[in-house]
Backbone as JSON Lines, residues from 0, in Angstrom:
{"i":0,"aa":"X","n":[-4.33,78.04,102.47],"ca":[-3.1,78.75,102.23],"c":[-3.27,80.26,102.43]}
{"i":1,"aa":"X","n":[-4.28,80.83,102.07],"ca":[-4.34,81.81,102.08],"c":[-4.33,82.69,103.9]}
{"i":2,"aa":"X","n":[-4.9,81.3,104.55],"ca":[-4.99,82.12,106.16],"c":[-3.62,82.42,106.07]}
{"i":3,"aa":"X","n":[-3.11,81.28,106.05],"ca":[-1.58,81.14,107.0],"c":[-0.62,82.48,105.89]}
{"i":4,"aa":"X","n":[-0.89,82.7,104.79],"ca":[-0.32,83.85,104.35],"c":[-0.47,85.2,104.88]}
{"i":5,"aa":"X","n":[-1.82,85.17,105.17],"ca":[-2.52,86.5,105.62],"c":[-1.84,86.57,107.13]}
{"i":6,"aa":"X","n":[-1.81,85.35,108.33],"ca":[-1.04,85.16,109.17],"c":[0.12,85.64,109.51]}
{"i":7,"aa":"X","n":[0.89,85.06,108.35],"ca":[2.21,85.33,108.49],"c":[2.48,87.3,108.04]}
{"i":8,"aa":"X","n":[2.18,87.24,106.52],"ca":[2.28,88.67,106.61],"c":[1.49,89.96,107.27]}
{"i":9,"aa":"X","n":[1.23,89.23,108.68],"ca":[0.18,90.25,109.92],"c":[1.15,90.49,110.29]}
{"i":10,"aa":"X","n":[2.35,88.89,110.24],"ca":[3.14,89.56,112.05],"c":[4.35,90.35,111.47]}
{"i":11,"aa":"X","n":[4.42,90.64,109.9],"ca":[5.53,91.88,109.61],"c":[4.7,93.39,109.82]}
{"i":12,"aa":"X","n":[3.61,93.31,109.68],"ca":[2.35,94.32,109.76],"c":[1.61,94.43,111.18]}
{"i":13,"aa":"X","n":[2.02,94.89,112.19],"ca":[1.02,93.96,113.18],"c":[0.61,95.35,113.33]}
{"i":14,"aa":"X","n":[0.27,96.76,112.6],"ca":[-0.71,97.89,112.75],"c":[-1.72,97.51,111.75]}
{"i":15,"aa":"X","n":[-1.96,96.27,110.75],"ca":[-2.64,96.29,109.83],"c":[-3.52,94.9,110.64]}
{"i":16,"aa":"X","n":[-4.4,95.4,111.22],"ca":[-5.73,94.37,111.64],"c":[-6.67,93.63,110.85]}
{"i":17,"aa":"X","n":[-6.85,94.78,109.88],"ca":[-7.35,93.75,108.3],"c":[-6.62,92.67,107.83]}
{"i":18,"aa":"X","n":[-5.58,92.5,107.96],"ca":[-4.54,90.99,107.63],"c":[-5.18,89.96,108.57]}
{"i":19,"aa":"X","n":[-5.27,90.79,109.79],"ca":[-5.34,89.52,110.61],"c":[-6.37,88.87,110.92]}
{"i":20,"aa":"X","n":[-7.17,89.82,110.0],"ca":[-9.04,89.64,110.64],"c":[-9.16,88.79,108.9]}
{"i":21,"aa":"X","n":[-8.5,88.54,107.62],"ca":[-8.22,87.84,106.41],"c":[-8.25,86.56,107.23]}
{"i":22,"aa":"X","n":[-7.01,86.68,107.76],"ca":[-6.16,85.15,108.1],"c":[-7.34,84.05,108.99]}
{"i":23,"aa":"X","n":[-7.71,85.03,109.8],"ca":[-8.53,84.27,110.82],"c":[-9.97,83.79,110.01]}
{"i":24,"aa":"X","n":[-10.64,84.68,109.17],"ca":[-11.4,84.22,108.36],"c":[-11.38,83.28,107.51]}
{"i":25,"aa":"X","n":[-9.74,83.31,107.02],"ca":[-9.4,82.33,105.67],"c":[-9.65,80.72,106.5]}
{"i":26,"aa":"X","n":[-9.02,80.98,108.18],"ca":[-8.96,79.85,108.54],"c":[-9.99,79.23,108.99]}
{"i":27,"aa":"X","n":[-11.11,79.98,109.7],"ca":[-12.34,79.36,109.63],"c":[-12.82,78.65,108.5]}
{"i":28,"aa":"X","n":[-13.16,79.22,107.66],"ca":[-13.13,78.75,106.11],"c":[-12.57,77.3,105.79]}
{"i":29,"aa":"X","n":[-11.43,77.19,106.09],"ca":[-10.31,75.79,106.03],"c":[-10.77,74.88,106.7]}
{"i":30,"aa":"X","n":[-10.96,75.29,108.28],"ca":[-11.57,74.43,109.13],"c":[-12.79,73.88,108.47]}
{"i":31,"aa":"X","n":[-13.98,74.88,108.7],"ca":[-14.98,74.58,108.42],"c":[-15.15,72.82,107.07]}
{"i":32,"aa":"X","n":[-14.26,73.7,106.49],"ca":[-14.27,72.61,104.7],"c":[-13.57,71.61,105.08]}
{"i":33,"aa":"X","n":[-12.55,71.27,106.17],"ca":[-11.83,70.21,106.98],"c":[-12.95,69.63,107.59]}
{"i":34,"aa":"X","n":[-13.85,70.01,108.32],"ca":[-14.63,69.24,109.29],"c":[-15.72,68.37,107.94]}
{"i":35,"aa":"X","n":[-16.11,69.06,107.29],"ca":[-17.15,68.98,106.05],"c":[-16.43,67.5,105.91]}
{"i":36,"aa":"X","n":[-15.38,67.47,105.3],"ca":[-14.62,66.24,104.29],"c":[-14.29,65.43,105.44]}
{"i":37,"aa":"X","n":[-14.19,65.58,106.34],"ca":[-13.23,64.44,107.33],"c":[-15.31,64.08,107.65]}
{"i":38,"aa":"X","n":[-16.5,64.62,107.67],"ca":[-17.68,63.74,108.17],"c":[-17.96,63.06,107.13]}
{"i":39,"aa":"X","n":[-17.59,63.54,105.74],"ca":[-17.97,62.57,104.79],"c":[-17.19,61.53,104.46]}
{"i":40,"aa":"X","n":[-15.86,61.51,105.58],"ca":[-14.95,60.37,104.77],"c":[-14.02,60.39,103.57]}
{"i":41,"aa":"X","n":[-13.38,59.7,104.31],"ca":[-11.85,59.64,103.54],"c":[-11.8,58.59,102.4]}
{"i":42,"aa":"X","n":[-11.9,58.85,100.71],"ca":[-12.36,57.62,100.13],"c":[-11.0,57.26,98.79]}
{"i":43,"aa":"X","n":[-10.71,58.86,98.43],"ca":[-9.45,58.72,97.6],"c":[-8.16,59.46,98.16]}
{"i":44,"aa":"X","n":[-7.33,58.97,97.06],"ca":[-5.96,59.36,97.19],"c":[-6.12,61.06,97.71]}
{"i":45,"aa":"X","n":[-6.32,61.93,96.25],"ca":[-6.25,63.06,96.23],"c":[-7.54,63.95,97.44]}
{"i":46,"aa":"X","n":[-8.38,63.08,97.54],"ca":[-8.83,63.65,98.85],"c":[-7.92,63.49,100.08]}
{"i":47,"aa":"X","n":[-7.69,62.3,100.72],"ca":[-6.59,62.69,101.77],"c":[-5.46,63.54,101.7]}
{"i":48,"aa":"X","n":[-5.03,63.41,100.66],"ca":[-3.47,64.63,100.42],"c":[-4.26,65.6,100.65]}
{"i":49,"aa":"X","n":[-5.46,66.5,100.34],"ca":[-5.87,67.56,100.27],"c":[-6.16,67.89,102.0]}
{"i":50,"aa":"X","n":[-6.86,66.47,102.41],"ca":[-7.04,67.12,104.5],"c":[-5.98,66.96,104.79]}
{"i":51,"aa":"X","n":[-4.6,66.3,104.3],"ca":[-3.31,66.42,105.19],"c":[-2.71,68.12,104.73]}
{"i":52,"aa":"X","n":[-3.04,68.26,103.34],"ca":[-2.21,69.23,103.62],"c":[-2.94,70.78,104.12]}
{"i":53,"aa":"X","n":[-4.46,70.79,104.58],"ca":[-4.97,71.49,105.24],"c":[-4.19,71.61,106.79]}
{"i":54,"aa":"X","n":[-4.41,70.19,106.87],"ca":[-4.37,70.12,108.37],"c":[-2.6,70.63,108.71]}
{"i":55,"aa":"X","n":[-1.83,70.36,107.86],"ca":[-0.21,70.65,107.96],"c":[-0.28,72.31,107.63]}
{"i":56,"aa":"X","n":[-1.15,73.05,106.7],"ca":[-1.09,74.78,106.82],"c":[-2.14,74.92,108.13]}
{"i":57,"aa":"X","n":[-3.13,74.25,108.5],"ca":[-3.61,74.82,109.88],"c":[-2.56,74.63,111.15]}
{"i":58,"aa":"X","n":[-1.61,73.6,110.86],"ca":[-0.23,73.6,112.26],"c":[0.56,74.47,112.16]}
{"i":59,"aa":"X","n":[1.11,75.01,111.2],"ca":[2.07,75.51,110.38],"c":[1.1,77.41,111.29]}
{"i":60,"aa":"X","n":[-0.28,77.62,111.12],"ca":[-0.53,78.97,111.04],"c":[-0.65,79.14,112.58]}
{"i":61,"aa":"X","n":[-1.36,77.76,113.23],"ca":[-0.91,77.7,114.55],"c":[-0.18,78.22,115.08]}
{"i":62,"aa":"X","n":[0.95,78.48,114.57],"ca":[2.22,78.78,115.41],"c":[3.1,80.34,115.28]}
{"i":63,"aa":"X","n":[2.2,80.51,114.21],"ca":[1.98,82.06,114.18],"c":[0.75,83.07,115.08]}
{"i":64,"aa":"X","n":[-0.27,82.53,115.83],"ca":[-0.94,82.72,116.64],"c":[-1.05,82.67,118.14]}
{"i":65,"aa":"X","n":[-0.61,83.95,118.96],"ca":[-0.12,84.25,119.89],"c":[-0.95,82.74,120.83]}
{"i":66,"aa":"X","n":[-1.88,82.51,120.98],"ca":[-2.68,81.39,121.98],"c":[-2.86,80.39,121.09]}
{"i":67,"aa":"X","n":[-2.33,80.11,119.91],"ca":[-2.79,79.08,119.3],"c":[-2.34,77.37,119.82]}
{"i":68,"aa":"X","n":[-1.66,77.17,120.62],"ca":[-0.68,76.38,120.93],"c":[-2.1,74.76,121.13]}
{"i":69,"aa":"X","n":[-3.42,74.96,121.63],"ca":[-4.24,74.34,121.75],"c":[-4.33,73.17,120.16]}
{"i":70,"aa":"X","n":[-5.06,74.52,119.06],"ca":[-4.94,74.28,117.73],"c":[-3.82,73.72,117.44]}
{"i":71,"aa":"X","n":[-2.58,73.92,118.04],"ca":[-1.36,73.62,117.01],"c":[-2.05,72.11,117.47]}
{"i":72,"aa":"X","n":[-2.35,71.86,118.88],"ca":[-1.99,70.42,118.96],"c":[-3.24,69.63,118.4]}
{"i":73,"aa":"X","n":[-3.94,70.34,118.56],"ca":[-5.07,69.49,117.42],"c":[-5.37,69.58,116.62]}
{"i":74,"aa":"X","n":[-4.32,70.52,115.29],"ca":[-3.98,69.69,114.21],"c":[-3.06,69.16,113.71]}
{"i":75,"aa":"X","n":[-2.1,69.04,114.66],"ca":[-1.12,68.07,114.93],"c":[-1.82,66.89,114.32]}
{"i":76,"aa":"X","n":[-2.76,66.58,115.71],"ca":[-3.74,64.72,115.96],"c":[-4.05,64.78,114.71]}
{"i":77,"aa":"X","n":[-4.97,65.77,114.04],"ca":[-5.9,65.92,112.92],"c":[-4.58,65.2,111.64]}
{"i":78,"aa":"X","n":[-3.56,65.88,111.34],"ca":[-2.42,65.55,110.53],"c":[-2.53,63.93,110.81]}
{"i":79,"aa":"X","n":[-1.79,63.35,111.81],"ca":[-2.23,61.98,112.16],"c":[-3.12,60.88,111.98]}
{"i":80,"aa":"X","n":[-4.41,61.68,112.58],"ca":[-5.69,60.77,112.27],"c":[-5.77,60.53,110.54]}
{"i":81,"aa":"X","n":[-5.39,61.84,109.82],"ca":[-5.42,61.55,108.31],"c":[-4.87,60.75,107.86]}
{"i":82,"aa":"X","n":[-3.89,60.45,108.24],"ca":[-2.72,59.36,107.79],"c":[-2.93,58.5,108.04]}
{"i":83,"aa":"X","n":[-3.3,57.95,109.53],"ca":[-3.36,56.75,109.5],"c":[-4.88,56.37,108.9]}
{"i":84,"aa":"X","n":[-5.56,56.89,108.56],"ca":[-6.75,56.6,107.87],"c":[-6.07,56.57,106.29]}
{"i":85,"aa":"X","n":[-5.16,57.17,105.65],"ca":[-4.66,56.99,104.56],"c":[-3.6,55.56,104.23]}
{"i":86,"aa":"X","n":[-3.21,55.15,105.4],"ca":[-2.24,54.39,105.99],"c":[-3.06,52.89,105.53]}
{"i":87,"aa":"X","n":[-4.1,52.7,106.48],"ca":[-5.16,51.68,106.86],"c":[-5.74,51.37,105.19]}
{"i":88,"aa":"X","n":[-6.0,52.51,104.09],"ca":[-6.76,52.65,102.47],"c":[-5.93,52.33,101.9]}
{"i":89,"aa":"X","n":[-4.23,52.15,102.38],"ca":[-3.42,52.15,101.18],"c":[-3.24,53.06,100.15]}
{"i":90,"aa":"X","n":[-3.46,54.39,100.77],"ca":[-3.64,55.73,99.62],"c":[-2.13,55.81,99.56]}
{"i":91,"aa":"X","n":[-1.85,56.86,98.49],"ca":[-0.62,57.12,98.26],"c":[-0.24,58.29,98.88]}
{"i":92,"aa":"X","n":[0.77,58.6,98.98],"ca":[1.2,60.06,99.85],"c":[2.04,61.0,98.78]}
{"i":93,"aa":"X","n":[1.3,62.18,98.92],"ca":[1.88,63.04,98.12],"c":[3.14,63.88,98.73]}
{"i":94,"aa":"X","n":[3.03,63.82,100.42],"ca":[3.69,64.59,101.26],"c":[4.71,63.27,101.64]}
{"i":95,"aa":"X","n":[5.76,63.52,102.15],"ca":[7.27,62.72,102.07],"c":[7.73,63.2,103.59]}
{"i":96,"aa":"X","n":[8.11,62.45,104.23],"ca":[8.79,62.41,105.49],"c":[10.22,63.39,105.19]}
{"i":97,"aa":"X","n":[10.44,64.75,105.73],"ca":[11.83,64.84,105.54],"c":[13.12,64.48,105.84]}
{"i":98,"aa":"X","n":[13.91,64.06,105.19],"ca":[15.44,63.62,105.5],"c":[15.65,65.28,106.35]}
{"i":99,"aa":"X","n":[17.25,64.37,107.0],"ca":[18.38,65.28,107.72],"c":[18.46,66.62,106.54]}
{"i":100,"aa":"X","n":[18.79,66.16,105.42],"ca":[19.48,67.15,104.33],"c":[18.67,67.86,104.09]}
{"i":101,"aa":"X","n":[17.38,67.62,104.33],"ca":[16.18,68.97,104.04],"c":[15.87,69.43,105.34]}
{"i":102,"aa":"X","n":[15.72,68.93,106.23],"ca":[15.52,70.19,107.67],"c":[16.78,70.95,107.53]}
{"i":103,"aa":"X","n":[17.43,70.2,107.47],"ca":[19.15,71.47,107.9],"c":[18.57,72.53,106.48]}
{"i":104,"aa":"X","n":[18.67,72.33,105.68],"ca":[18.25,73.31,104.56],"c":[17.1,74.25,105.04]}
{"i":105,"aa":"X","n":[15.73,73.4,105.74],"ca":[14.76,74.55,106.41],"c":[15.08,75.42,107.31]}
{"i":106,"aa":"X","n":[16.1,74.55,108.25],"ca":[16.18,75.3,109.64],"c":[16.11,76.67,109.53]}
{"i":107,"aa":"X","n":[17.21,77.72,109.22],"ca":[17.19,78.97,109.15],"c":[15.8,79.45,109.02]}
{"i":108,"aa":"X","n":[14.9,79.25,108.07],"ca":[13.86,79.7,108.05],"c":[12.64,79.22,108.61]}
{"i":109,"aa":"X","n":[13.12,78.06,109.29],"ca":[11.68,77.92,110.3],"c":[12.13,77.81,111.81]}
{"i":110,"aa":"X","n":[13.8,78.25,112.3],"ca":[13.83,78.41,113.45],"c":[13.24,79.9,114.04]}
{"i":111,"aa":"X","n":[12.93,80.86,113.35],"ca":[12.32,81.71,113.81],"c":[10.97,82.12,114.02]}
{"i":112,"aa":"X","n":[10.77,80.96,114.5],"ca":[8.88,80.83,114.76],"c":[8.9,81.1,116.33]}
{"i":113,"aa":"X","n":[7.59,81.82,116.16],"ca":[7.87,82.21,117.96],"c":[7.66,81.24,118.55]}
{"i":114,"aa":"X","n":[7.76,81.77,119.98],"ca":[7.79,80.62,121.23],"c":[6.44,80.38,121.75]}
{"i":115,"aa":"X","n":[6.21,79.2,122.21],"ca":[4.78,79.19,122.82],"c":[4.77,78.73,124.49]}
{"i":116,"aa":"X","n":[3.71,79.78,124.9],"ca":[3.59,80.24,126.39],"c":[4.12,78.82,126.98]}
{"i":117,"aa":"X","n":[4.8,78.62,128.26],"ca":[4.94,77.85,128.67],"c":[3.72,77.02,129.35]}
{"i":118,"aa":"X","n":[2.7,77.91,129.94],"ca":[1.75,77.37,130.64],"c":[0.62,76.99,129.29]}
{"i":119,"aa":"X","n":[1.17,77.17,128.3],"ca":[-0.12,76.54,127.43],"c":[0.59,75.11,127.39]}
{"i":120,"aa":"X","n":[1.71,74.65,126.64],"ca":[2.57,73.42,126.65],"c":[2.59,72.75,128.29]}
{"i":121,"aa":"X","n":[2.69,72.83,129.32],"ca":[2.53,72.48,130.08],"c":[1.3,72.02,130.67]}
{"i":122,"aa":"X","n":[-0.16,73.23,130.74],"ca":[-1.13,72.57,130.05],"c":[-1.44,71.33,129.45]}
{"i":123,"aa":"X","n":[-0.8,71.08,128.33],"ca":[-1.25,70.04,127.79],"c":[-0.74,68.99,127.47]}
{"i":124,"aa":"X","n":[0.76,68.98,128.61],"ca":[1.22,67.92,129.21],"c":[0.28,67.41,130.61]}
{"i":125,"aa":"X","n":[-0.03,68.02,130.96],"ca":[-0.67,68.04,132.45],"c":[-1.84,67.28,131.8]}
{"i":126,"aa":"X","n":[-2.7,67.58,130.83],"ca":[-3.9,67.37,130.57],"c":[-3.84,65.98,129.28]}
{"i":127,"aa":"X","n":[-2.72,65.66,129.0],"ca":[-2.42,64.43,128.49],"c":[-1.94,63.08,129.71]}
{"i":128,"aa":"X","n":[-1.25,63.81,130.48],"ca":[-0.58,62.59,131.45],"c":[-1.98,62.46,132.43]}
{"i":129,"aa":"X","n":[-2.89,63.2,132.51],"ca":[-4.1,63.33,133.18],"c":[-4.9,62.1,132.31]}
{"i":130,"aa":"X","n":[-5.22,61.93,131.05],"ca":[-5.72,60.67,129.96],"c":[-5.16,59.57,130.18]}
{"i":131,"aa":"X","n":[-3.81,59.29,130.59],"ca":[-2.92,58.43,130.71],"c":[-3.66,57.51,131.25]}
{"i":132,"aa":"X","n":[-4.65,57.12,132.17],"ca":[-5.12,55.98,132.45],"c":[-6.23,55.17,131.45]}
{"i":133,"aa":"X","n":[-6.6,56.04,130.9],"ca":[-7.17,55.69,129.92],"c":[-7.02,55.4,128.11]}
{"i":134,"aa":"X","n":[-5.51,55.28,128.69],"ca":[-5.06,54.27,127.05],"c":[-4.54,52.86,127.33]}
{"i":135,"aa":"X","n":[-4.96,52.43,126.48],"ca":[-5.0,50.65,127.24],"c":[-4.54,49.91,125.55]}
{"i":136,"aa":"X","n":[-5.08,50.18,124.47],"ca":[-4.96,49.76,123.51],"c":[-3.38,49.95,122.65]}
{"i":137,"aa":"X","n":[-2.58,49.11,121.92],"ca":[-1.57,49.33,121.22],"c":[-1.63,50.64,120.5]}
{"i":138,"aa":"X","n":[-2.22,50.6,119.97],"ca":[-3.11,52.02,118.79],"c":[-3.32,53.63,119.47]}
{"i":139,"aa":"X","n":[-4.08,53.25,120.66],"ca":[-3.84,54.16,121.63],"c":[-2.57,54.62,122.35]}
{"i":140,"aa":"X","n":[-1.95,53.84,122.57],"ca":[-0.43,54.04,123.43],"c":[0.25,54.59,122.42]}
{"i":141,"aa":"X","n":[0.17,54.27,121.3],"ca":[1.37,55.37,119.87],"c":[0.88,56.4,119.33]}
{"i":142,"aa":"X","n":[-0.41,56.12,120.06],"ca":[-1.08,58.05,119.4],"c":[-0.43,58.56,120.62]}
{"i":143,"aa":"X","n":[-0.86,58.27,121.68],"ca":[-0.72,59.2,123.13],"c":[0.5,59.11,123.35]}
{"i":144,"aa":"X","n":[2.14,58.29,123.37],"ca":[3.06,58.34,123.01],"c":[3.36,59.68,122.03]}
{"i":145,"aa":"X","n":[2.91,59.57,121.02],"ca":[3.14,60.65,119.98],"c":[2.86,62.29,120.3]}
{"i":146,"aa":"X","n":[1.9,62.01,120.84],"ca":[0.84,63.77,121.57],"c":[2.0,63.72,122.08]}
{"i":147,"aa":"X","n":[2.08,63.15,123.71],"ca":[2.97,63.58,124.88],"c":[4.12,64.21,124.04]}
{"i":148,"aa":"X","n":[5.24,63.29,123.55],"ca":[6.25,63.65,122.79],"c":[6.33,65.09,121.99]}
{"i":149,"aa":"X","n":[5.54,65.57,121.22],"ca":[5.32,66.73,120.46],"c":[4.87,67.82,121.68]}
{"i":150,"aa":"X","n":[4.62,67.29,122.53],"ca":[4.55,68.3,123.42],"c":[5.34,68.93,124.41]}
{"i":151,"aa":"X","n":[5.68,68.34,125.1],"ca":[7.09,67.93,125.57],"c":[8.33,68.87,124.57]}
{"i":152,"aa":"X","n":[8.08,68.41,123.13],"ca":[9.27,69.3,122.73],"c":[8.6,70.62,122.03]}
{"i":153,"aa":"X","n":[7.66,70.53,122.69],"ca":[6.8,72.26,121.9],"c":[7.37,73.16,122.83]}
{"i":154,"aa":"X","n":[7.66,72.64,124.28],"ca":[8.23,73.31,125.76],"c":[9.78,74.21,125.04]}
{"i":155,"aa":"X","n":[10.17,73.26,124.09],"ca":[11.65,73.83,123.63],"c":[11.61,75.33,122.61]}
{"i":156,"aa":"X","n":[10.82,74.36,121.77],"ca":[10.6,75.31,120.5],"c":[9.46,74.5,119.49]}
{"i":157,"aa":"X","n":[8.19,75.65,118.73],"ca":[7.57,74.78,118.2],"c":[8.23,74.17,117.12]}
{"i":158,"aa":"X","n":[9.53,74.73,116.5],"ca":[10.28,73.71,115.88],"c":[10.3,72.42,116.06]}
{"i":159,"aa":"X","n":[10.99,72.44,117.5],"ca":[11.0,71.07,118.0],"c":[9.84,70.47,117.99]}
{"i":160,"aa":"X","n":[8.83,70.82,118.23],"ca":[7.29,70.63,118.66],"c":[7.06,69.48,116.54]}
{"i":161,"aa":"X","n":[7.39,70.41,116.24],"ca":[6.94,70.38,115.03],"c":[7.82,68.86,113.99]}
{"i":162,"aa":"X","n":[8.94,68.86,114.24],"ca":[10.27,68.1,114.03],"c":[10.65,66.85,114.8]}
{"i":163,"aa":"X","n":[9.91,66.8,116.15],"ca":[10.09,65.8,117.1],"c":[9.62,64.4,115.88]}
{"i":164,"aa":"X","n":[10.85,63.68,116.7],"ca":[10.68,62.19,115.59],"c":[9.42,61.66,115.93]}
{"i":165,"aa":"X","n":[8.08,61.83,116.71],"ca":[6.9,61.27,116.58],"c":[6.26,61.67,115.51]}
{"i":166,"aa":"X","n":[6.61,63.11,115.02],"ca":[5.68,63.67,113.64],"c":[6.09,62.93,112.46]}
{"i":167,"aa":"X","n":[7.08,61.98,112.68],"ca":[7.45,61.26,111.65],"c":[6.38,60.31,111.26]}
{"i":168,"aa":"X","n":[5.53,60.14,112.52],"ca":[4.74,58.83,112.28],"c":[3.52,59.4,111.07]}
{"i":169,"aa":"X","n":[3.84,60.86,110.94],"ca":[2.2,61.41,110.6],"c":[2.58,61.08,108.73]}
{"i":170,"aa":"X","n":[3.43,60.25,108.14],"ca":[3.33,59.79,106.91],"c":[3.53,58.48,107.23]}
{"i":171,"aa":"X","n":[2.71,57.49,106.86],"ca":[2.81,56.22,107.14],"c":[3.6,54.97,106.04]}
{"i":172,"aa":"X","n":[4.29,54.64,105.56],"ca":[3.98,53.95,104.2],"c":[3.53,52.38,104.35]}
């Protein structure tokens, strides 16, 4: 939490480099303790809620980061892979799929997320439909279904990117 704060209040500050040199540290930090827990395994409830909701402030800071568009999408997967590993344990979910009545309530404040480069989203359409021969499995086809999709509407807005009905899949019940 703390990157994506330090993040966000850079880009009202963007003469204050110490924010941004916080944020980027906080997020190494996150990562780092993300990679730690996802090698040791996913075993309780309150541990998975804790890598989903890393992995949902590492998408979330993503998108406050002028080149981040790579990261956004892999912790997008990362959001995903948690779930359905929470999905598969029968863990409980602390995080809730949002209804219509709560995006319309967010919108205002999360349609003003910047835009991301076209040639990064395109990128990694190019470099997904490029994998395309190599998904063969049911399991595989609704992850890679899901990537393409979020990407595809990252081209619009990372709103969309973010909101596209595949991110729905990333809470399972």
């Amino acid at each position: 939490m703390r990157a994506l704060a330090a993040s966000d209040i850079s880009g009202y500050s963007p003469n204050d480099s110490a924010l941004a040199l916080s944020g980027i540290n906080h997020r190494v930090r996150a990562i780092e303790s993300l990679s730690t827990a996802l090698s040791r395994g996913l075993h309780t409830m309150e541990e998975g809620n804790a890598m989903l909701a890393t992995c949902y402030t590492l998408v979330f800071q993503s998108a406050l980061i002028s080149d981040g568009f790579p990261e956004y999408m892999s912790f997008i997967r990362g959001c995903m892979v948690v779930a359905w590993q929470m999905g598969v344990k029968q863990l409980k979910f602390v995080f809730e799929v949002l209804n219509d009545e709560q995006l319309a309530k967010m919108g205002p404040y999360l349609q003003g997320a910047p835009g991301i480069d076209p040639d990064l989203t395109n990128g990694a359409i190019g470099s997904l439909e490029a994998c395309r021969p190599l998904v063969v499995r049911d399991a595989e086809k609704a992850f890679y279904e899901c990537m393409l999709e979020i990407a595809q509407a990252a081209q619009i807005s990372s709103w969309q990117g973010r909101f596209s009905s595949s991110t729905s899949l990333l809470v399972i019940r």
